[in-house]
Coordinates of C-alpha atoms in Angstrom, one line a residue:
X23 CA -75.8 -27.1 114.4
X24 CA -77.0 -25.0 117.6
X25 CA -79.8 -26.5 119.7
X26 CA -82.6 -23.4 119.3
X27 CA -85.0 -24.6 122.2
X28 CA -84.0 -21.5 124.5
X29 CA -85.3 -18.1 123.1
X30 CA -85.5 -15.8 126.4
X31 CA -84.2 -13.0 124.5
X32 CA -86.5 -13.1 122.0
X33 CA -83.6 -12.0 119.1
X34 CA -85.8 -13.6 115.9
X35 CA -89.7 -13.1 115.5
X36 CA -92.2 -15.8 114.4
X37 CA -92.7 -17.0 111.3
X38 CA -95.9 -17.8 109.7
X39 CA -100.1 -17.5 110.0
X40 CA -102.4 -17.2 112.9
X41 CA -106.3 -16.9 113.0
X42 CA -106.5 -13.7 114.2
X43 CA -108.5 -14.8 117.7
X44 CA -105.7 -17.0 118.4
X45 CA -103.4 -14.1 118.3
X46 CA -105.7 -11.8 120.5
X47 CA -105.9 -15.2 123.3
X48 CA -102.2 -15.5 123.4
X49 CA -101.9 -11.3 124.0
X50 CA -104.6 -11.5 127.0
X51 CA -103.5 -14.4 127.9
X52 CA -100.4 -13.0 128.4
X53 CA -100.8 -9.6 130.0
X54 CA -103.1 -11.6 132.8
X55 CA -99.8 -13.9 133.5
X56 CA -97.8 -11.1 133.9
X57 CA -99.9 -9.1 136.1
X58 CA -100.2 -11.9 138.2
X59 CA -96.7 -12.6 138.5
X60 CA -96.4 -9.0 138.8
X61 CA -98.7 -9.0 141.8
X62 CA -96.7 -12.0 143.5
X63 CA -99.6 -14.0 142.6
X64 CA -98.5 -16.5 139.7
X65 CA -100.1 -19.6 141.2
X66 CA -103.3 -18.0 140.2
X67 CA -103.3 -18.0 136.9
X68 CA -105.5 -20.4 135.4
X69 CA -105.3 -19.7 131.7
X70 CA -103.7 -21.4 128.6
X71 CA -100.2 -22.1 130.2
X72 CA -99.6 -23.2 126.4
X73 CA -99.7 -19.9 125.1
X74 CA -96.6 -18.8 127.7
X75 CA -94.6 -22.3 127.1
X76 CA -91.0 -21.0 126.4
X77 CA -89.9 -21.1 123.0
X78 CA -93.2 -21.8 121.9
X79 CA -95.1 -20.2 118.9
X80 CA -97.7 -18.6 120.7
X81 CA -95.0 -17.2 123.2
X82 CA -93.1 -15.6 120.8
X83 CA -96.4 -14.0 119.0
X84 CA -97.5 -13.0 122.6
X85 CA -94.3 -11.1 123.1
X86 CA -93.4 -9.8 119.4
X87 CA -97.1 -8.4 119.2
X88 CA -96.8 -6.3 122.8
X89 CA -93.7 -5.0 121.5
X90 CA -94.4 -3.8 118.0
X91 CA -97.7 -2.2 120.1
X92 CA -95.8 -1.0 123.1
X93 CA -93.2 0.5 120.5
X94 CA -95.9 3.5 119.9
X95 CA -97.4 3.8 123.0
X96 CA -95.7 5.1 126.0
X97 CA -98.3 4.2 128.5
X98 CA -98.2 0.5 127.1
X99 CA -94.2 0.6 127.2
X100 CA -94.4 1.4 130.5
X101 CA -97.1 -1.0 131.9
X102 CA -95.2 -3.7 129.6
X103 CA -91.3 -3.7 130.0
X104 CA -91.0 -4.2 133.3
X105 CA -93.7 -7.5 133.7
X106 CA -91.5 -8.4 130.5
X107 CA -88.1 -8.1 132.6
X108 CA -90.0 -9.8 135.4
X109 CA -91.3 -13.0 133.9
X110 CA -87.0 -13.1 132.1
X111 CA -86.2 -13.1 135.5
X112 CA -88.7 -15.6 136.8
X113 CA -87.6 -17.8 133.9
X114 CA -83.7 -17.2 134.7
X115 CA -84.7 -18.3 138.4
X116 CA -85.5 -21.3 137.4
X117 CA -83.4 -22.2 134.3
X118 CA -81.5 -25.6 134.8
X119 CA -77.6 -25.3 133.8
X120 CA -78.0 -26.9 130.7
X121 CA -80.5 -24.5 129.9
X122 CA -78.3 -21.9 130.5
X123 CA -75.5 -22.9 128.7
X124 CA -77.5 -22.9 125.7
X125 CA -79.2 -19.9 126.4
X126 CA -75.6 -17.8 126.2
X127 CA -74.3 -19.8 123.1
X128 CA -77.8 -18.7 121.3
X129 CA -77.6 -15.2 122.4
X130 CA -74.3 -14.9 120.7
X131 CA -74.9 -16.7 117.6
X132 CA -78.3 -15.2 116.8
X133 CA -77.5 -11.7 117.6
X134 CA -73.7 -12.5 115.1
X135 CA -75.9 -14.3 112.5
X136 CA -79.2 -12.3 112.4
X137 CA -77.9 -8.5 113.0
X138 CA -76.2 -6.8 110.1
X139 CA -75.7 -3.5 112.3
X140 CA -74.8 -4.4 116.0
X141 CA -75.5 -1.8 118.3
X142 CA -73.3 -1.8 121.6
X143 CA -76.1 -3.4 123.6
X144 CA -75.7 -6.3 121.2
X145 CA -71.7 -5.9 120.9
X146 CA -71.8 -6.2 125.1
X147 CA -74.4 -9.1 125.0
X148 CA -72.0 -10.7 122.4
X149 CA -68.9 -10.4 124.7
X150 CA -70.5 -11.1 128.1
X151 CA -71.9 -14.4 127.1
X152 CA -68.7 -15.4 125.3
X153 CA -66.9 -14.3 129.1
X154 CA -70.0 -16.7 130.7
X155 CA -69.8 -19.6 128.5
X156 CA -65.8 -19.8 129.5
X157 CA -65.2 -23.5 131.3
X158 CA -64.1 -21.5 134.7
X159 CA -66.2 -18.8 134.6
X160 CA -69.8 -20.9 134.0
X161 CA -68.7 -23.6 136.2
X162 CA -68.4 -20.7 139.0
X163 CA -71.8 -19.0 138.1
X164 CA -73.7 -22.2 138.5
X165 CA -72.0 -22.7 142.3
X166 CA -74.3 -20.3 143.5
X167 CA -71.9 -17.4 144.2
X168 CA -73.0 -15.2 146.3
X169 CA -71.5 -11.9 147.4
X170 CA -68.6 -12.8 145.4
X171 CA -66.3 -10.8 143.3
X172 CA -63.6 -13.8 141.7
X173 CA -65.1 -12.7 138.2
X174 CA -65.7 -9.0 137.2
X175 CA -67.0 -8.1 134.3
X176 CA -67.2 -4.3 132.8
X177 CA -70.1 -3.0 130.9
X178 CA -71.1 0.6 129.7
X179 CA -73.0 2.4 132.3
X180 CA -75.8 3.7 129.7
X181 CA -76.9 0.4 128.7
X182 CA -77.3 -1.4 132.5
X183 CA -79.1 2.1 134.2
X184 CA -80.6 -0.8 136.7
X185 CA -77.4 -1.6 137.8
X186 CA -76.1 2.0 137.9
X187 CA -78.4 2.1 140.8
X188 CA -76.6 0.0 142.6
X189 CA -75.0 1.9 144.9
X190 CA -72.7 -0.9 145.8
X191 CA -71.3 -1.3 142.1
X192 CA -68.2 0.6 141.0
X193 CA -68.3 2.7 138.3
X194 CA -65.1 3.7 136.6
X195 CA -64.6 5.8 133.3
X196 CA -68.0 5.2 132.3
X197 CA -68.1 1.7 133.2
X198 CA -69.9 -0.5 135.4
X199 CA -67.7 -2.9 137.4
X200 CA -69.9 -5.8 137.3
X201 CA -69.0 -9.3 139.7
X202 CA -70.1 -12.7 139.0
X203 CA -72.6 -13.0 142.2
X204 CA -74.7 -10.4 140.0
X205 CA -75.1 -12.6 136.7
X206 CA -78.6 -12.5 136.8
X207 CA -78.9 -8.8 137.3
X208 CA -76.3 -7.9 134.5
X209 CA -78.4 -10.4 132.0
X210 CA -81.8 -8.8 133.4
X211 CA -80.8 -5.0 132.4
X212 CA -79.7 -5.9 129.5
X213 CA -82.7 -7.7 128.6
X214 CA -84.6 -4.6 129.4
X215 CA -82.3 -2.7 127.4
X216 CA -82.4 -4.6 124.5
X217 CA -85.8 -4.6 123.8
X218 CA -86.5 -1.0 124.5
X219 CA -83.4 -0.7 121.5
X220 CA -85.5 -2.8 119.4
X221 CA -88.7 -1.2 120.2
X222 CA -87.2 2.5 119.1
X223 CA -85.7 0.3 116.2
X224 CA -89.8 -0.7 115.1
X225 CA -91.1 2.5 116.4
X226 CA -91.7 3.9 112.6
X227 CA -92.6 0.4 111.2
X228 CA -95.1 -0.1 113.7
X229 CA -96.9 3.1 113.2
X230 CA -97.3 2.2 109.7
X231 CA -98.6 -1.3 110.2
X232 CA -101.1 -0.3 113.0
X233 CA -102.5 2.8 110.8
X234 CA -102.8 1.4 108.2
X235 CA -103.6 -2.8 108.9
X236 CA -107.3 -2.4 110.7
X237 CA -107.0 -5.4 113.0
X238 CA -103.9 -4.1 114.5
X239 CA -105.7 -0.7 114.7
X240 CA -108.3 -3.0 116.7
X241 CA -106.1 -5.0 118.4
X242 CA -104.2 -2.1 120.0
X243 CA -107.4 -0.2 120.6
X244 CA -108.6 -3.6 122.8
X245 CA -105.5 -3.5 124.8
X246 CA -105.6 0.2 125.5
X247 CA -109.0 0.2 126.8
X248 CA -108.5 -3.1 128.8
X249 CA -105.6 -2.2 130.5
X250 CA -105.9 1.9 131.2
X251 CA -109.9 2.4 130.8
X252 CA -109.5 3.1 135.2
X253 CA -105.8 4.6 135.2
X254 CA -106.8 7.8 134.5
X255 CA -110.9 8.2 135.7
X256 CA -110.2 11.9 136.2
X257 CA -109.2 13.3 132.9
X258 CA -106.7 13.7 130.6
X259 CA -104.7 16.5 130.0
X260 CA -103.1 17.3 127.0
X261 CA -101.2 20.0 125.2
X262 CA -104.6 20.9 123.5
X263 CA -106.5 20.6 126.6
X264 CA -104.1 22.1 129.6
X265 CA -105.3 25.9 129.6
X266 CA -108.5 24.8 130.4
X267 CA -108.2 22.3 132.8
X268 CA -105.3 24.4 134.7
X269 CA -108.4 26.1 136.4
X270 CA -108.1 22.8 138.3
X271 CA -105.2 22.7 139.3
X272 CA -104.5 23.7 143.3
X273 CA -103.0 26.8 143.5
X274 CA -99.3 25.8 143.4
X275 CA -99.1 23.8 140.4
X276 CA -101.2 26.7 138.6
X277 CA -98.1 29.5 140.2
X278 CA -95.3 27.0 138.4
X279 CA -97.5 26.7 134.9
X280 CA -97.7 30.6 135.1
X281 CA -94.3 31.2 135.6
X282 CA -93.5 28.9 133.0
X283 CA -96.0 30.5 130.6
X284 CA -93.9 33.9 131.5
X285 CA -90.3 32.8 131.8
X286 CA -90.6 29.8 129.5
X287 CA -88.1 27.9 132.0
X288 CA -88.5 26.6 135.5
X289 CA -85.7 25.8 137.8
X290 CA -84.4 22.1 138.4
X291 CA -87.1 20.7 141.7
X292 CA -90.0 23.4 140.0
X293 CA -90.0 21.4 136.6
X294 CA -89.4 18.0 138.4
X295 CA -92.5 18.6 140.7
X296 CA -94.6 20.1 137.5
X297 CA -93.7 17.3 135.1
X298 CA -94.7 14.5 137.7
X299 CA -97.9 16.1 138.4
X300 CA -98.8 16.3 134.9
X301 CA -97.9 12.8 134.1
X302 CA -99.8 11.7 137.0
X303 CA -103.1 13.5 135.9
X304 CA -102.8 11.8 132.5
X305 CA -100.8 13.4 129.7
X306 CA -98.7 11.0 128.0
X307 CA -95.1 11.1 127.4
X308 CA -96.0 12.1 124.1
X309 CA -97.8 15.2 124.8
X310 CA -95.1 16.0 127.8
X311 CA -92.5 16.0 125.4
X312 CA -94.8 18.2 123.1
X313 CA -95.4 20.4 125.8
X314 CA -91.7 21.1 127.5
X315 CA -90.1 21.9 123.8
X316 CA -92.7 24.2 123.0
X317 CA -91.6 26.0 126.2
X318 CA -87.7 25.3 126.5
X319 CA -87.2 26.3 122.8
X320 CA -88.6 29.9 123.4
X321 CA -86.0 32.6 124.4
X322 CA -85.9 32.8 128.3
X323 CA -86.5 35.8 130.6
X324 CA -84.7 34.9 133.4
X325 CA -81.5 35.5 134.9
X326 CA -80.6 32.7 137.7
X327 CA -83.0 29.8 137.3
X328 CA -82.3 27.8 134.3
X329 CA -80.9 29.0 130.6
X330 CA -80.9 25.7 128.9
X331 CA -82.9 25.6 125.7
X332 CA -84.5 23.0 124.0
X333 CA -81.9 23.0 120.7
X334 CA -79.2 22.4 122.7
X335 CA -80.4 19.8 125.5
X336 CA -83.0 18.1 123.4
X337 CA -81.4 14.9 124.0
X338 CA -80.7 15.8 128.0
X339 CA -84.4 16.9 128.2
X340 CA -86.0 13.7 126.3
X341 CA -83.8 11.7 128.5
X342 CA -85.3 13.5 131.5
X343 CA -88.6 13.4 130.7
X344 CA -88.8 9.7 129.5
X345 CA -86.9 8.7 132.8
X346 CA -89.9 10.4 134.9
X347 CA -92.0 7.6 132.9
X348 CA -89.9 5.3 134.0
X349 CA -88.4 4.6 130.7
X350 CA -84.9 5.2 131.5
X351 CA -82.4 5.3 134.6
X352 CA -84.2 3.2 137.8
X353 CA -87.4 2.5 135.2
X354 CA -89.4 4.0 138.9
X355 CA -92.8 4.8 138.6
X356 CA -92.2 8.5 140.2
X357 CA -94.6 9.7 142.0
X358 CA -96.0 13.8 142.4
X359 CA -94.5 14.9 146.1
X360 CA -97.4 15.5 148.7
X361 CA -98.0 18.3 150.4
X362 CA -95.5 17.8 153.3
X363 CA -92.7 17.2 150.9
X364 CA -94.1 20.6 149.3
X365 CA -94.3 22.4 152.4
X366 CA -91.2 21.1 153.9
X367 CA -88.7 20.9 150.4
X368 CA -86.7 23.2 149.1
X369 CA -86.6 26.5 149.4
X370 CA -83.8 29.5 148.6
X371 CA -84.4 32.6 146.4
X372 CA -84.2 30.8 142.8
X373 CA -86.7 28.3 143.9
X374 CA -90.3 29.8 142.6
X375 CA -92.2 26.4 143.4
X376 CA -93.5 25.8 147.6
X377 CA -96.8 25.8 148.9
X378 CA -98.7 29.1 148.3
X379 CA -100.3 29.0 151.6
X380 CA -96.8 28.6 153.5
X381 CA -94.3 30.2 151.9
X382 CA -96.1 33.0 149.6
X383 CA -96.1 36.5 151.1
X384 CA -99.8 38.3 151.6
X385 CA -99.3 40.1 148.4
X386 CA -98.1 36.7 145.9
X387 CA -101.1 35.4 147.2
X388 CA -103.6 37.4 146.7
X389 CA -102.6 37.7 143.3
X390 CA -102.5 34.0 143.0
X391 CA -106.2 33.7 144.2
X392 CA -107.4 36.8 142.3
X393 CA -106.7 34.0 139.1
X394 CA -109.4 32.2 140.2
X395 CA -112.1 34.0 142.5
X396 CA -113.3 37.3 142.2
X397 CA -112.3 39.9 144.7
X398 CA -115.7 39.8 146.5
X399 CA -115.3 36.0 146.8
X400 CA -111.4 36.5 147.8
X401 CA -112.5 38.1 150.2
X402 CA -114.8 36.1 151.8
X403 CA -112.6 33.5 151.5
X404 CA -109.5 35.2 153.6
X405 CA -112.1 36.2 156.1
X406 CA -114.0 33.0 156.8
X407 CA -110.9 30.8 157.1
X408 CA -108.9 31.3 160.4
X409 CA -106.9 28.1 160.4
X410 CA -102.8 28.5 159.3
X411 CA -102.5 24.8 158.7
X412 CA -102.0 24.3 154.8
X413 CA -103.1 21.3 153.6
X414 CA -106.6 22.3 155.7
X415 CA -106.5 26.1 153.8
X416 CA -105.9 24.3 150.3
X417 CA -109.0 21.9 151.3
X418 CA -111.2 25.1 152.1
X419 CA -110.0 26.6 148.5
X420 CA -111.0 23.5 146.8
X421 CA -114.4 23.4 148.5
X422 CA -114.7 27.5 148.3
X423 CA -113.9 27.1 144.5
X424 CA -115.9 24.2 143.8
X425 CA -119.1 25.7 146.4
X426 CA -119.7 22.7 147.4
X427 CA -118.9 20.5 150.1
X428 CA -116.2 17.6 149.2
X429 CA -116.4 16.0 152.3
X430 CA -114.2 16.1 155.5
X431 CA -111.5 14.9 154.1
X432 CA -108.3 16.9 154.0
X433 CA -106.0 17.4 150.5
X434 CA -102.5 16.1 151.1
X435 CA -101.6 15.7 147.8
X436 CA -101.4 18.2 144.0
X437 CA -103.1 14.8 142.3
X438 CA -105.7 14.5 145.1
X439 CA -106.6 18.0 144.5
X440 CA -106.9 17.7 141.0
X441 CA -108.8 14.5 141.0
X442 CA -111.5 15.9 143.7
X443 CA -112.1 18.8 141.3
X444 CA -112.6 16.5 138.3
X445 CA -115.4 14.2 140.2

């Protein structure tokens, strides 16, 4: 019979009743640890420590709960997967070889045992841990290897996109040449990996028990507001929402939603740049997938900038735009480029982003500003501003537009802009 103290997968849910108070204390409980421990500030924490002991009940609730509610909600994914894949690693830092040992034979037997339909994130956890548990091989990883290439190990690259970012791994056919000095970063990806599987897995379940059960419609309501009431103070914008609030947009993200409106595609850096800033203002992944199909899978009228359709690419463009959230590749939290970048990026004659104050002819933007003032106060505006700079023109729009003064302060930033118009 196999020793099941070591659960730091978390392959097999709880079993079993909880008051319901209980349940919400090991949840809070939880997301304070890992923002601590997020933070670098661990020794901090003060709370129930019993409600985060490994293998415990009340860990595994913490954990299974987050993840049947982070399954449906992107912003929750986000926030969640990585402090998740943080606190495994903590846990891996400090796991004693005996530990280990059994935490590889459990892994294997669990996921051969408990999993009718093995995807190949649980076909290469299956293998790898088999190739770790090997007499030569485990005696090495526990010698503190480092920088050391004896063992190599090769894994799909599509399933370890944190190691793909290594720029010092080899990739080969589609594989990633893993070594054993980088055993706990191959165990770490796939940890990530698995439970964003298993969350898609859940995804239709968990809509369906959080509809329809009223203290998980609670429960998740208490979560949202306590971890995202201040992420996005400014607004949100949403499919329903974004031709209004596009008014407040500085003038260069309001030139890339018009062409998009009129072409229905934007080239590669003009999408990147639009995307970002609209996730950064506050529409979900959700809504940005809403939004980019309802564009990509009308018929284009351009010629040279991009003739991908939605049909065709959906899976390219879902990848695309759930990796800007920082749910796949690097897992980043990208950020909208600033007004230098802007003003200093790229450029060439299929390029229809920049900075409308650099790189737009008299005529582009006059146009531009006739969108948003009338041509008396277009006017007046050209004429009482003297200074070429552009992140100081772009201020003097914003406090033109807004007729009032928003303080010295100069806009170096699409999201500052946007956020100063919504005070």
């Amino acid at each position: 019979m196999i020793d099941t103290d070591i659960d730091m997968f978390y392959i097999i849910p709880p079993h079993g009743e909880i008051p319901l108070y209980i349940l919400e204390d090991c949840i809070m409980t939880r997301l304070n640890y890992l923002k601590l421990l997020h933070d670098g500030s661990a020794n901090e924490f003060d709370g129930k420590f019993e409600y985060l002991l490994e293998n415990s009940v009340h860990d595994k609730i913490g954990h299974f709960v987050l993840r049947l509610l982070a399954s449906i909600s992107s912003d929750l994914c986000i926030y969640w997967i990585s402090k998740e894949s943080l606190l495994f690693k903590h846990r891996l830092d400090n796991i004693s070889p005996r530990q280990l040992h059994k935490l590889l034979k459990q892994i294997m037997w669990k996921l051969q045992l408990f999993k009718d339909k093995k995807n190949v994130i649980d076909k290469t956890l299956i293998e790898l841990c088999k190739f770790y548990s090997q007499l030569l091989v485990f005696k090495h990883l526990r010698s503190n290897c480092e920088n050391c290439n004896e063992f190599q190990y090769k894994v799909r690259f599509e399933i370890v996109p944190d190691l793909v970012k290594e720029r010092d791994l080899i990739l080969n056919n589609g594989d990633v040449i893993t070594y054993c000095s980088n055993w706990k970063k191959v165990l770490q990806s796939l940890f990530s990996s698995y439970i964003i599987s298993e969350m898609s897995t859940i995804k239709k379940q968990a809509e369906h028990i959080i509809k329809h059960d009223p203290r998980f419609y609670v429960l998740n309501q208490k979560i949202q507001s306590y971890l995202f009431n201040k992420v996005t103070p400014h607004g949100k914008v949403t499919t329903e929402n974004i031709e209004t609030e596009k008014q407040k947009f500085p003038l260069c993200m309001q030139h890339l939603h018009s062409v998009l409106k009129k072409r229905h595609r934007l080239s590669h850096y003009a999408r990147l740049y639009y995307s970002l800033f609209l996730k950064e203002i506050g529409m979900t992944l959700e809504d940005s997938i809403i939004f980019w199909r309802e564009e990509y899978s009308k018929p284009h009228t351009c010629t040279s900038v991009c003739s991908h359709n939605w049909q065709s690419n959906e899976k390219k463009f879902i990848y695309s735009i759930r990796h800007m959230y920082g749910l796949e590749g690097s897992r980043k939290n990208y950020k909208t480029p600033d007004c230098n970048l802007i003003c200093s990026g790229i450029s060439g004659a299929a390029y229809e982003g920049g900075c409308p104050f650099k790189d737009f002819d008299k005529s582009a933007l006059g146009n531009l500003l006739r969108a948003s003032l009338t041509e008396d106060d277009m006017e007046k505006f050209i004429n009482n501003t003297s200074v070429k700079n552009p992140e100081v023109l772009c201020t003097a729009f914003l406090k033109f537009v807004r007729k009032e003064d928003v303080n010295n302060a100069v806009v170096r930033s699409p999201v500052q802009y946007y956020r100063r118009m919504t005070d």
